[in-house]
mmCIF file of C-alpha atoms in Angstrom:
data_model
loop_
_atom_site.group_PDB
_atom_site.id
_atom_site.type_symbol
_atom_site.label_atom_id
_atom_site.label_comp_id
_atom_site.label_asym_id
_atom_site.label_seq_id
_atom_site.Cartn_x
_atom_site.Cartn_y
_atom_site.Cartn_z
ATOM 1 C CA MET C 1 120.409 -17.911 63.245
ATOM 2 C CA LYS C 2 118.605 -20.992 64.467
ATOM 3 C CA ILE C 3 115.033 -21.766 63.446
ATOM 4 C CA SER C 4 112.987 -24.090 65.664
ATOM 5 C CA THR C 5 110.178 -26.257 64.330
ATOM 6 C CA LYS C 6 107.220 -27.858 66.257
ATOM 7 C CA PRO C 7 105.260 -30.842 64.841
ATOM 8 C CA SER C 8 101.453 -30.424 64.306
ATOM 9 C CA PRO C 9 98.998 -32.714 66.062
ATOM 10 C CA PRO C 10 97.723 -35.649 64.008
ATOM 11 C CA THR C 11 94.346 -35.148 62.088
ATOM 12 C CA THR C 12 91.565 -37.683 61.715
ATOM 13 C CA PRO C 13 89.547 -38.166 58.426
ATOM 14 C CA PHE C 14 85.836 -36.909 58.249
ATOM 15 C CA ASP C 15 83.332 -39.752 58.506
ATOM 16 C CA VAL C 16 80.174 -39.027 56.477
ATOM 17 C CA SER C 17 78.324 -41.988 57.812
ATOM 18 C CA ALA C 18 78.795 -40.732 61.304
ATOM 19 C CA THR C 19 76.980 -37.453 60.550
ATOM 20 C CA PRO C 20 73.343 -37.499 61.771
ATOM 21 C CA ALA C 21 70.465 -37.196 59.234
ATOM 22 C CA ASP C 22 69.438 -33.737 60.368
ATOM 23 C CA ALA C 23 72.964 -32.353 60.543
ATOM 24 C CA GLY C 24 72.914 -29.920 57.609
ATOM 25 C CA TRP C 25 70.570 -28.884 54.660
ATOM 26 C CA GLY C 26 71.772 -31.470 52.157
ATOM 27 C CA GLY C 27 71.008 -34.456 54.286
ATOM 28 C CA GLY C 28 67.356 -33.295 55.068
ATOM 29 C CA ALA C 29 66.342 -32.691 51.376
ATOM 30 C CA ALA C 30 67.509 -36.110 50.321
ATOM 31 C CA ALA C 31 65.509 -37.779 53.032
ATOM 32 C CA ALA C 32 62.309 -35.876 52.105
ATOM 33 C CA GLU C 33 62.673 -36.770 48.437
ATOM 34 C CA GLU C 34 63.036 -40.448 49.300
ATOM 35 C CA GLU C 35 59.858 -40.231 51.434
ATOM 36 C CA ARG C 36 57.790 -38.607 48.620
ATOM 37 C CA ALA C 37 58.994 -41.157 46.117
ATOM 38 C CA GLY C 38 57.887 -43.868 48.465
ATOM 39 C CA ASP C 39 54.369 -42.278 48.714
ATOM 40 C CA ARG C 40 53.942 -41.772 44.937
ATOM 41 C CA GLY C 41 54.762 -45.320 44.166
ATOM 42 C CA PRO C 42 51.530 -46.858 45.546
ATOM 43 C CA ARG C 43 49.424 -44.004 44.143
ATOM 44 C CA ARG C 44 50.807 -44.443 40.642
ATOM 45 C CA GLY C 45 50.211 -48.097 40.847
ATOM 46 C CA LEU C 46 46.609 -47.614 41.945
ATOM 47 C CA MET C 47 45.894 -45.099 39.167
ATOM 48 C CA ARG C 48 47.519 -47.398 36.618
ATOM 49 C CA ARG C 49 45.399 -50.311 37.769
ATOM 50 C CA LEU C 50 42.213 -48.177 37.692
ATOM 51 C CA GLY C 51 43.025 -46.919 34.167
ATOM 52 C CA SER C 52 43.649 -50.429 32.955
ATOM 53 C CA TRP C 53 40.392 -51.612 34.522
ATOM 54 C CA ALA C 54 38.415 -48.713 32.936
ATOM 55 C CA ALA C 55 40.010 -49.335 29.528
ATOM 56 C CA ARG C 56 38.935 -52.980 29.620
ATOM 57 C CA ARG C 57 35.384 -51.943 30.571
ATOM 58 C CA ALA C 58 35.042 -48.729 28.509
ATOM 59 C CA PHE C 59 31.913 -49.904 26.685
ATOM 60 C CA LEU C 60 30.291 -50.824 29.961
ATOM 61 C CA LEU C 61 31.043 -47.442 31.537
ATOM 62 C CA ALA C 62 30.374 -45.206 28.520
ATOM 63 C CA VAL C 63 27.362 -46.975 27.004
ATOM 64 C CA VAL C 64 25.747 -49.610 29.181
ATOM 65 C CA LEU C 65 25.773 -47.760 32.502
ATOM 66 C CA PRO C 66 24.313 -44.436 31.150
ATOM 67 C CA SER C 67 21.744 -46.436 29.197
ATOM 68 C CA LEU C 68 20.685 -48.258 32.365
ATOM 69 C CA ILE C 69 20.402 -44.943 34.214
ATOM 70 C CA GLY C 70 18.338 -43.427 31.396
ATOM 71 C CA ALA C 71 16.117 -46.497 31.150
ATOM 72 C CA THR C 72 15.575 -46.378 34.901
ATOM 73 C CA TYR C 73 14.418 -42.754 34.609
ATOM 74 C CA PHE C 74 12.156 -43.311 31.588
ATOM 75 C CA VAL C 75 10.581 -46.511 32.925
ATOM 76 C CA GLY C 76 10.364 -45.868 36.631
ATOM 77 C CA ILE C 77 10.601 -42.120 37.294
ATOM 78 C CA ALA C 78 9.329 -40.107 34.289
ATOM 79 C CA THR C 79 5.769 -38.814 34.755
ATOM 80 C CA ASP C 80 3.040 -39.683 32.268
ATOM 81 C CA GLN C 81 2.194 -36.915 29.795
ATOM 82 C CA TYR C 82 -1.184 -36.701 28.049
ATOM 83 C CA VAL C 83 -1.684 -35.270 24.559
ATOM 84 C CA SER C 84 -4.739 -33.392 23.275
ATOM 85 C CA GLU C 85 -4.826 -33.044 19.488
ATOM 86 C CA ALA C 86 -6.901 -30.749 17.279
ATOM 87 C CA ARG C 87 -6.934 -30.045 13.545
ATOM 88 C CA PHE C 88 -8.257 -27.010 11.732
ATOM 89 C CA LEU C 89 -8.155 -25.111 8.441
ATOM 90 C CA VAL C 90 -7.496 -21.468 7.681
ATOM 91 C CA ARG C 91 -9.418 -20.743 4.482
ATOM 92 C CA SER C 92 -10.671 -17.894 2.332
ATOM 93 C CA ARG C 93 -13.679 -17.607 0.012
ATOM 94 C CA SER C 94 -11.450 -17.291 -3.055
ATOM 95 C CA GLY C 95 -12.471 -19.330 -6.053
ATOM 96 C CA THR C 96 -8.900 -20.300 -6.963
ATOM 97 C CA PRO C 97 -7.225 -22.822 -4.659
ATOM 98 C CA GLY C 98 -4.101 -21.407 -3.059
ATOM 99 C CA GLY C 99 -2.589 -24.600 -1.748
ATOM 100 C CA GLY C 100 0.215 -26.486 -3.366
ATOM 101 C CA GLY C 101 0.454 -30.100 -4.335
ATOM 102 C CA GLY C 102 -1.769 -32.267 -6.418
ATOM 103 C CA VAL C 103 -2.837 -34.708 -3.725
ATOM 104 C CA PRO C 104 -6.631 -34.984 -3.719
ATOM 105 C CA GLY C 105 -8.248 -34.631 -0.353
ATOM 106 C CA LEU C 106 -10.023 -32.208 1.888
ATOM 107 C CA GLY C 107 -8.228 -29.198 0.389
ATOM 108 C CA SER C 108 -9.229 -30.058 -3.184
ATOM 109 C CA LEU C 109 -12.834 -30.735 -2.170
ATOM 110 C CA LEU C 110 -13.158 -27.381 -0.435
ATOM 111 C CA GLY C 111 -11.361 -25.690 -3.325
ATOM 112 C CA ALA C 112 -13.990 -27.047 -5.716
ATOM 113 C CA ALA C 113 -16.659 -25.581 -3.438
ATOM 114 C CA GLY C 114 -15.151 -22.105 -3.755
ATOM 115 C CA LEU C 115 -13.023 -22.251 -0.591
ATOM 116 C CA ALA C 116 -9.257 -21.993 -0.982
ATOM 117 C CA PRO C 117 -6.462 -22.409 1.561
ATOM 118 C CA ALA C 118 -5.038 -19.127 2.831
ATOM 119 C CA ASN C 119 -1.360 -20.061 2.973
ATOM 120 C CA GLU C 120 0.007 -16.835 4.412
ATOM 121 C CA GLU C 121 -2.619 -16.678 7.132
ATOM 122 C CA ALA C 122 -2.136 -20.386 7.931
ATOM 123 C CA HIS C 123 1.616 -19.917 8.371
ATOM 124 C CA ALA C 124 0.947 -16.873 10.554
ATOM 125 C CA VAL C 125 -1.416 -18.880 12.783
ATOM 126 C CA ARG C 126 1.090 -21.723 13.036
ATOM 127 C CA GLU C 127 3.829 -19.318 14.145
ATOM 128 C CA PHE C 128 1.441 -17.664 16.595
ATOM 129 C CA LEU C 129 0.609 -20.954 18.340
ATOM 130 C CA THR C 130 4.218 -21.409 19.503
ATOM 131 C CA SER C 131 5.025 -17.768 20.193
ATOM 132 C CA HIS C 132 5.302 -15.487 23.193
ATOM 133 C CA ALA C 133 1.994 -13.884 22.161
ATOM 134 C CA ALA C 134 0.194 -17.203 22.643
ATOM 135 C CA VAL C 135 1.684 -17.569 26.129
ATOM 136 C CA GLU C 136 0.554 -14.039 26.992
ATOM 137 C CA GLY C 137 -2.904 -14.725 25.582
ATOM 138 C CA LEU C 138 -3.271 -17.864 27.702
ATOM 139 C CA LYS C 139 -2.371 -16.118 30.947
ATOM 140 C CA GLY C 140 -5.898 -14.961 31.616
ATOM 141 C CA ARG C 141 -7.411 -18.269 30.513
ATOM 142 C CA VAL C 142 -5.077 -21.063 31.705
ATOM 143 C CA ASP C 143 -2.519 -20.865 34.523
ATOM 144 C CA LEU C 144 0.435 -22.335 32.634
ATOM 145 C CA VAL C 145 2.798 -22.179 35.599
ATOM 146 C CA GLU C 146 0.398 -24.234 37.716
ATOM 147 C CA VAL C 147 -0.280 -26.653 34.845
ATOM 148 C CA PHE C 148 3.414 -27.344 34.226
ATOM 149 C CA THR C 149 4.316 -27.610 37.931
ATOM 150 C CA ARG C 150 1.778 -30.207 39.014
ATOM 151 C CA PRO C 151 2.782 -32.232 42.112
ATOM 152 C CA GLU C 152 2.957 -35.451 40.120
ATOM 153 C CA ALA C 153 5.467 -34.018 37.609
ATOM 154 C CA ASP C 154 8.992 -35.414 37.961
ATOM 155 C CA LEU C 155 11.963 -33.161 38.546
ATOM 156 C CA LEU C 156 13.347 -33.347 35.006
ATOM 157 C CA SER C 157 10.020 -32.807 33.222
ATOM 158 C CA ARG C 158 8.474 -30.059 35.311
ATOM 159 C CA LEU C 159 8.789 -26.295 34.847
ATOM 160 C CA TRP C 160 11.356 -24.646 37.082
ATOM 161 C CA TRP C 161 11.040 -20.968 36.067
ATOM 162 C CA ASP C 162 8.087 -18.630 35.661
ATOM 163 C CA ASP C 163 9.762 -15.743 33.801
ATOM 164 C CA PRO C 164 8.222 -15.100 30.348
ATOM 165 C CA GLU C 165 11.269 -16.067 28.294
ATOM 166 C CA ARG C 166 11.927 -19.484 29.825
ATOM 167 C CA LEU C 167 8.205 -20.138 30.222
ATOM 168 C CA THR C 168 7.826 -19.587 26.464
ATOM 169 C CA ARG C 169 10.750 -21.925 25.767
ATOM 170 C CA TYR C 170 9.198 -24.640 27.937
ATOM 171 C CA PHE C 171 5.770 -23.993 26.386
ATOM 172 C CA THR C 172 7.147 -24.548 22.865
ATOM 173 C CA SER C 173 8.556 -27.902 24.009
ATOM 174 C CA MET C 174 5.102 -28.995 25.181
ATOM 175 C CA VAL C 175 2.985 -27.535 22.341
ATOM 176 C CA SER C 176 3.510 -28.136 18.626
ATOM 177 C CA ALA C 177 1.741 -26.952 15.466
ATOM 178 C CA VAL C 178 2.406 -28.592 12.080
ATOM 179 C CA TYR C 179 1.104 -27.255 8.758
ATOM 180 C CA ASP C 180 0.387 -29.637 5.872
ATOM 181 C CA PRO C 181 0.616 -27.675 2.579
ATOM 182 C CA SER C 182 -1.074 -30.411 0.532
ATOM 183 C CA SER C 183 -4.335 -30.310 2.494
ATOM 184 C CA GLY C 184 -4.018 -26.987 4.311
ATOM 185 C CA LEU C 185 -4.552 -28.669 7.696
ATOM 186 C CA ILE C 186 -2.821 -27.427 10.828
ATOM 187 C CA THR C 187 -2.357 -30.095 13.489
ATOM 188 C CA LEU C 188 -2.136 -28.759 17.046
ATOM 189 C CA ARG C 189 -0.825 -30.967 19.869
ATOM 190 C CA ALA C 190 -0.690 -29.925 23.528
ATOM 191 C CA ARG C 191 1.050 -31.983 26.236
ATOM 192 C CA SER C 192 0.749 -31.789 30.005
ATOM 193 C CA PHE C 193 0.663 -34.019 33.068
ATOM 194 C CA ARG C 194 -3.146 -34.197 33.233
ATOM 195 C CA PRO C 195 -5.660 -34.880 30.440
ATOM 196 C CA GLU C 196 -7.907 -31.949 31.368
ATOM 197 C CA ASP C 197 -4.952 -29.549 31.300
ATOM 198 C CA SER C 198 -3.988 -30.638 27.799
ATOM 199 C CA TYR C 199 -7.582 -30.259 26.639
ATOM 200 C CA ALA C 200 -7.864 -26.779 28.167
ATOM 201 C CA ILE C 201 -4.626 -25.604 26.515
ATOM 202 C CA ALA C 202 -5.658 -26.915 23.074
ATOM 203 C CA GLU C 203 -9.169 -25.442 23.329
ATOM 204 C CA GLU C 204 -7.960 -22.006 24.420
ATOM 205 C CA LEU C 205 -5.297 -21.970 21.716
ATOM 206 C CA LEU C 206 -8.018 -22.622 19.138
ATOM 207 C CA VAL C 207 -10.061 -19.732 20.530
ATOM 208 C CA LEU C 208 -7.027 -17.447 20.353
ATOM 209 C CA SER C 209 -6.336 -18.591 16.793
ATOM 210 C CA GLU C 210 -9.905 -17.828 15.731
ATOM 211 C CA ALA C 211 -9.605 -14.344 17.229
ATOM 212 C CA LEU C 212 -6.299 -13.813 15.397
ATOM 213 C CA VAL C 213 -7.788 -14.905 12.061
ATOM 214 C CA ASN C 214 -10.799 -12.636 12.563
ATOM 215 C CA ARG C 215 -8.522 -9.690 13.315
ATOM 216 C CA MET C 216 -6.424 -10.343 10.216
ATOM 217 C CA SER C 217 -9.542 -10.709 8.071
ATOM 218 C CA GLU C 218 -11.078 -7.512 9.438
ATOM 219 C CA ARG C 219 -7.830 -5.611 8.929
ATOM 220 C CA ALA C 220 -7.531 -6.809 5.338
ATOM 221 C CA ARG C 221 -11.177 -5.898 4.717
ATOM 222 C CA GLU C 222 -10.707 -2.409 6.140
ATOM 223 C CA ASP C 223 -7.560 -1.881 4.061
ATOM 224 C CA ALA C 224 -9.395 -2.945 0.914
ATOM 225 C CA LEU C 225 -12.366 -0.644 1.602
ATOM 226 C CA ARG C 226 -10.379 2.337 2.859
ATOM 227 C CA VAL C 227 -9.305 3.535 -0.603
ATOM 228 C CA ALA C 228 -12.801 3.098 -2.033
ATOM 229 C CA ARG C 229 -14.319 5.013 0.877
ATOM 230 C CA GLU C 230 -11.829 7.834 0.401
ATOM 231 C CA GLU C 231 -12.797 8.064 -3.275
ATOM 232 C CA VAL C 232 -16.484 8.249 -2.338
ATOM 233 C CA ALA C 233 -15.755 11.014 0.179
ATOM 234 C CA VAL C 234 -13.859 13.044 -2.447
ATOM 235 C CA ALA C 235 -16.700 12.607 -4.957
ATOM 236 C CA GLU C 236 -19.289 13.649 -2.364
ATOM 237 C CA GLN C 237 -17.308 16.790 -1.584
ATOM 238 C CA ARG C 238 -17.103 17.633 -5.283
ATOM 239 C CA VAL C 239 -20.871 17.184 -5.732
ATOM 240 C CA ALA C 240 -21.585 19.341 -2.700
ATOM 241 C CA ALA C 241 -19.251 22.082 -3.943
ATOM 242 C CA ALA C 242 -20.866 22.058 -7.404
ATOM 243 C CA ARG C 243 -24.367 22.325 -5.955
ATOM 244 C CA GLU C 244 -23.359 25.150 -3.625
ATOM 245 C CA ALA C 245 -21.821 27.080 -6.521
ATOM 246 C CA LEU C 246 -24.961 26.564 -8.617
ATOM 247 C CA THR C 247 -27.182 27.737 -5.757
ATOM 248 C CA ALA C 248 -25.049 30.846 -5.268
ATOM 249 C CA LEU C 249 -25.307 31.645 -9.002
ATOM 250 C CA ARG C 250 -29.095 31.351 -8.971
ATOM 251 C CA ALA C 251 -29.320 33.581 -5.919
ATOM 252 C CA ARG C 252 -27.054 36.164 -7.499
ATOM 253 C CA GLN C 253 -28.864 36.168 -10.844
ATOM 254 C CA GLN C 254 -32.291 35.796 -9.209
ATOM 255 C CA ALA C 255 -33.163 33.126 -11.735
ATOM 256 C CA LEU C 256 -33.680 29.444 -11.168
ATOM 257 C CA ASP C 257 -32.761 28.552 -14.758
ATOM 258 C CA PRO C 258 -30.791 31.089 -16.792
ATOM 259 C CA SER C 259 -31.143 28.894 -19.844
ATOM 260 C CA ARG C 260 -34.910 29.254 -19.587
ATOM 261 C CA GLY C 261 -34.496 33.043 -19.295
ATOM 262 C CA ALA C 262 -32.347 33.042 -22.420
ATOM 263 C CA ALA C 263 -35.024 31.117 -24.259
ATOM 264 C CA ILE C 264 -37.699 33.586 -23.162
ATOM 265 C CA ALA C 265 -35.528 36.530 -24.238
ATOM 266 C CA THR C 266 -34.917 34.939 -27.610
ATOM 267 C CA GLU C 267 -38.602 34.268 -27.970
ATOM 268 C CA THR C 268 -39.441 37.881 -27.074
ATOM 269 C CA ILE C 269 -37.013 39.274 -29.645
ATOM 270 C CA GLY C 270 -38.427 36.910 -32.205
ATOM 271 C CA GLN C 271 -41.966 38.102 -31.531
ATOM 272 C CA LEU C 272 -40.887 41.750 -31.817
ATOM 273 C CA GLU C 273 -39.108 41.033 -35.077
ATOM 274 C CA GLY C 274 -42.248 39.331 -36.337
ATOM 275 C CA GLN C 275 -44.326 42.365 -35.425
ATOM 276 C CA LEU C 276 -41.718 44.576 -37.108
ATOM 277 C CA THR C 277 -41.937 42.519 -40.270
ATOM 278 C CA VAL C 278 -45.737 42.832 -40.288
ATOM 279 C CA ALA C 279 -45.531 46.592 -39.702
ATOM 280 C CA ARG C 280 -43.097 47.054 -42.530
ATOM 281 C CA ALA C 281 -45.287 45.048 -44.867
ATOM 282 C CA ASP C 282 -48.281 47.176 -43.813
ATOM 283 C CA LEU C 283 -46.294 50.347 -44.482
ATOM 284 C CA ALA C 284 -45.292 49.172 -47.930
ATOM 285 C CA ALA C 285 -48.890 48.271 -48.783
ATOM 286 C CA ARG C 286 -50.305 51.593 -47.603
ATOM 287 C CA SER C 287 -47.603 53.632 -49.325
ATOM 288 C CA ARG C 288 -48.960 52.525 -52.696
ATOM 289 C CA PHE C 289 -52.301 54.264 -52.395
ATOM 290 C CA MET C 290 -51.844 56.821 -49.600
ATOM 291 C CA ARG C 291 -50.186 60.123 -49.552
ATOM 292 C CA PRO C 292 -46.922 60.380 -47.530
ATOM 293 C CA ASP C 293 -48.532 62.758 -44.977
ATOM 294 C CA ASN C 294 -51.430 60.445 -44.375
ATOM 295 C CA PRO C 295 -52.051 59.875 -40.660
ATOM 296 C CA GLY C 296 -52.278 56.101 -41.264
ATOM 297 C CA LEU C 297 -48.770 56.031 -42.744
ATOM 298 C CA ILE C 298 -47.433 58.149 -39.925
ATOM 299 C CA GLU C 299 -48.881 55.699 -37.369
ATOM 300 C CA VAL C 300 -47.337 52.737 -39.113
ATOM 301 C CA ARG C 301 -43.980 54.485 -39.294
ATOM 302 C CA ASN C 302 -44.153 55.290 -35.580
ATOM 303 C CA ARG C 303 -44.984 51.645 -34.762
ATOM 304 C CA ILE C 304 -42.051 50.457 -36.871
ATOM 305 C CA ALA C 305 -39.701 52.859 -35.118
ATOM 306 C CA ALA C 306 -40.941 51.751 -31.718
ATOM 307 C CA LEU C 307 -40.463 48.077 -32.590
ATOM 308 C CA GLU C 308 -36.926 48.713 -33.842
ATOM 309 C CA ARG C 309 -36.019 50.554 -30.644
ATOM 310 C CA GLN C 310 -37.442 47.814 -28.460
ATOM 311 C CA ILE C 311 -35.600 45.127 -30.387
ATOM 312 C CA ALA C 312 -32.357 47.090 -30.094
ATOM 313 C CA GLU C 313 -32.871 47.563 -26.361
ATOM 314 C CA GLU C 314 -33.560 43.873 -25.822
ATOM 315 C CA ARG C 315 -30.447 42.876 -27.729
ATOM 316 C CA GLN C 316 -28.405 45.492 -25.908
ATOM 317 C CA ARG C 317 -29.657 44.305 -22.539
ATOM 318 C CA HIS C 318 -28.899 40.632 -23.198
ATOM 319 C CA THR C 319 -25.589 40.912 -25.062
ATOM 320 C CA ALA C 320 -23.745 44.020 -23.775
ATOM 321 C CA GLY C 321 -22.043 44.640 -20.391
ATOM 322 C CA GLU C 322 -20.748 42.286 -17.655
ATOM 323 C CA ALA C 323 -24.110 40.887 -16.441
ATOM 324 C CA THR C 324 -25.311 39.951 -19.891
ATOM 325 C CA LEU C 325 -27.478 36.967 -20.527
ATOM 326 C CA ALA C 326 -24.651 35.339 -22.494
ATOM 327 C CA THR C 327 -22.229 35.618 -19.569
ATOM 328 C CA GLN C 328 -24.795 34.323 -17.118
ATOM 329 C CA LEU C 329 -25.700 31.474 -19.396
ATOM 330 C CA ALA C 330 -22.016 30.531 -19.908
ATOM 331 C CA GLU C 331 -21.371 30.421 -16.153
ATOM 332 C CA TYR C 332 -24.544 28.466 -15.571
ATOM 333 C CA GLU C 333 -23.664 25.883 -18.205
ATOM 334 C CA ARG C 334 -20.167 25.511 -16.732
ATOM 335 C CA LEU C 335 -21.566 24.850 -13.266
ATOM 336 C CA MET C 336 -24.142 22.436 -14.657
ATOM 337 C CA LEU C 337 -21.363 20.565 -16.465
ATOM 338 C CA GLU C 338 -19.293 20.459 -13.256
ATOM 339 C CA ARG C 339 -22.243 19.084 -11.332
ATOM 340 C CA GLU C 340 -22.852 16.445 -13.976
ATOM 341 C CA PHE C 341 -19.223 15.326 -13.836
ATOM 342 C CA ALA C 342 -19.343 15.295 -10.028
ATOM 343 C CA ASP C 343 -22.496 13.165 -10.095
ATOM 344 C CA ARG C 344 -20.857 10.725 -12.475
ATOM 345 C CA GLN C 345 -17.729 10.554 -10.318
ATOM 346 C CA LEU C 346 -19.853 9.888 -7.243
ATOM 347 C CA ALA C 347 -21.776 7.142 -8.996
ATOM 348 C CA SER C 348 -18.526 5.537 -10.143
ATOM 349 C CA ALA C 349 -17.006 5.774 -6.633
ATOM 350 C CA VAL C 350 -20.091 4.221 -5.061
ATOM 351 C CA ALA C 351 -19.994 1.381 -7.595
ATOM 352 C CA SER C 352 -16.287 0.837 -6.828
ATOM 353 C CA LEU C 353 -17.055 0.756 -3.114
ATOM 354 C CA GLU C 354 -19.728 -1.876 -3.601
ATOM 355 C CA GLN C 355 -17.368 -3.919 -5.761
ATOM 356 C CA ALA C 356 -14.652 -3.604 -3.115
ATOM 357 C CA ARG C 357 -17.090 -4.832 -0.481
ATOM 358 C CA VAL C 358 -18.006 -7.848 -2.575
ATOM 359 C CA GLU C 359 -14.319 -8.582 -3.201
ATOM 360 C CA ALA C 360 -13.477 -8.190 0.481
ATOM 361 C CA GLN C 361 -16.334 -10.517 1.383
ATOM 362 C CA ARG C 362 -15.095 -13.035 -1.173
ATOM 363 C CA GLN C 363 -11.564 -12.915 0.213
ATOM 364 C CA GLN C 364 -12.623 -13.127 3.847
ATOM 365 C CA VAL C 365 -10.453 -15.510 5.884
ATOM 366 C CA PHE C 366 -11.880 -17.734 8.576
ATOM 367 C CA LEU C 367 -10.841 -20.673 10.755
ATOM 368 C CA SER C 368 -12.707 -23.926 10.348
ATOM 369 C CA ARG C 369 -12.340 -26.675 12.937
ATOM 370 C CA VAL C 370 -11.958 -30.135 11.454
ATOM 371 C CA VAL C 371 -11.092 -32.159 14.587
ATOM 372 C CA GLU C 372 -12.040 -30.854 18.013
ATOM 373 C CA PRO C 373 -9.575 -31.218 20.919
ATOM 374 C CA ASN C 374 -9.844 -34.610 22.604
ATOM 375 C CA LEU C 375 -9.646 -35.563 26.282
ATOM 376 C CA ALA C 376 -6.811 -38.095 26.416
ATOM 377 C CA GLU C 377 -7.312 -41.408 28.200
ATOM 378 C CA TYR C 378 -3.856 -42.948 27.739
ATOM 379 C CA PRO C 379 -0.479 -41.172 28.108
ATOM 380 C CA LEU C 380 1.480 -41.112 24.861
ATOM 381 C CA TYR C 381 4.575 -39.579 26.491
ATOM 382 C CA PRO C 382 7.209 -40.296 27.517
ATOM 383 C CA ARG C 383 7.941 -43.049 25.026
ATOM 384 C CA ARG C 384 9.760 -45.191 27.501
ATOM 385 C CA MET C 385 11.057 -48.060 25.356
ATOM 386 C CA MET C 386 11.806 -45.868 22.346
ATOM 387 C CA ASN C 387 13.688 -43.324 24.434
ATOM 388 C CA SER C 388 15.696 -46.012 26.241
ATOM 389 C CA LEU C 389 16.574 -47.788 23.022
ATOM 390 C CA GLY C 390 17.403 -44.508 21.289
ATOM 391 C CA LEU C 391 19.712 -43.503 24.149
ATOM 392 C CA PHE C 392 21.540 -46.833 23.975
ATOM 393 C CA ILE C 393 21.948 -46.670 20.188
ATOM 394 C CA GLY C 394 23.135 -43.052 20.316
ATOM 395 C CA LEU C 395 25.729 -43.767 23.002
ATOM 396 C CA ALA C 396 26.906 -46.870 21.139
ATOM 397 C CA VAL C 397 27.392 -44.880 17.942
ATOM 398 C CA LEU C 398 29.318 -42.163 19.786
ATOM 399 C CA TYR C 399 31.444 -44.797 21.500
ATOM 400 C CA GLY C 400 32.295 -46.412 18.182
ATOM 401 C CA ILE C 401 33.213 -43.073 16.606
ATOM 402 C CA ALA C 402 35.410 -42.142 19.578
ATOM 403 C CA LYS C 403 37.162 -45.492 19.508
ATOM 404 C CA LEU C 404 37.895 -45.163 15.797
ATOM 405 C CA LEU C 405 39.293 -41.671 16.322
ATOM 406 C CA ILE C 406 41.536 -42.795 19.165
ATOM 407 C CA ALA C 407 42.787 -45.772 17.145
ATOM 408 C CA GLY C 408 43.541 -43.470 14.216
ATOM 409 C CA MET C 409 45.438 -41.030 16.436
ATOM 410 C CA ARG C 410 47.539 -43.844 17.934
ATOM 411 C CA GLU C 411 48.308 -45.224 14.524
ATOM 412 C CA HIS C 412 49.305 -41.790 13.269
ATOM 413 C CA ALA C 413 51.506 -41.199 16.329
ATOM 414 C CA ALA C 414 53.236 -44.602 15.829
#
């Protein structure tokens, strides 16, 4: 068997370089990656140069530039703010000074005159001046929203909201009240963009404070007198009840004074006993020289018997049964004793009430103005140079702390 063979045609090697760029997936991805790498190169270089430039000028960017911006605002943009200041005392008529500290001054002088600082009330007034209640109280007196949104107010200093919560927060930033425990003085300062507005706020706050102190004083006075008045009312009721019971007893017994009736009854029995004694003596004398059936002796014996019966009846009437003179007299004396005790209780309650009134008057709290609110002529705020310098110093300190922390972290990492 014969096998025939036929030679294959010659093959040519594959030329990669001859393949076009878009002929296949592998060639396209490589080209795109090369293009992105070419774009990131300039960007990375720019960012690196910017970072290096910022690192060399970090102090300038973090401290000097913000300080210049802040100084520009404080010196050229910030609106003038005027301050109205007032000082007052909250005092009571107590003889013992209530303030602390041994510094001589206005507090010690008024304490020697019988006027003592009322510390609790003073703290209450100070808290009231910067509270939501003060803002509510000023609504009908001063238009705070209009005052704090004047046209001349700059954007950063003016009020932007009129809701009660944020209005109160802004109000507390513009009004301050400081209490000095050594002298008892409360210093009130009100700021605004016009002198007359600051004066109006300070004046109305003083009026509201006086009303608050008067209410607290009146409430304390009423609390102190309430117990004494209740005691007087109880004593008056007891006296009235005792007198009504005594009147009812007199009407029932038909006698104004049962003790006087008992005295008359005792006197009557005594007179009858005296007459009985005389009759018996007369009978004994006549029996010596008269016969027993003598009409004179019989008359004397009849008189003696009549006197004995009358005496027995009087004693029976006043000492036996339920409506006896002894029972009536005992009830009468009990009611008289009750009325006497009620009168004494009433007198004691009235004396306690008068003493409570004197004590309440002595402890009365009042507000005394020491310095009236002033109409400012020169703006004290903003403190332009102090604020600018403070901003620069604060930023410099923060910059130094941050630089030390970064240096420490790098050293620890190395």
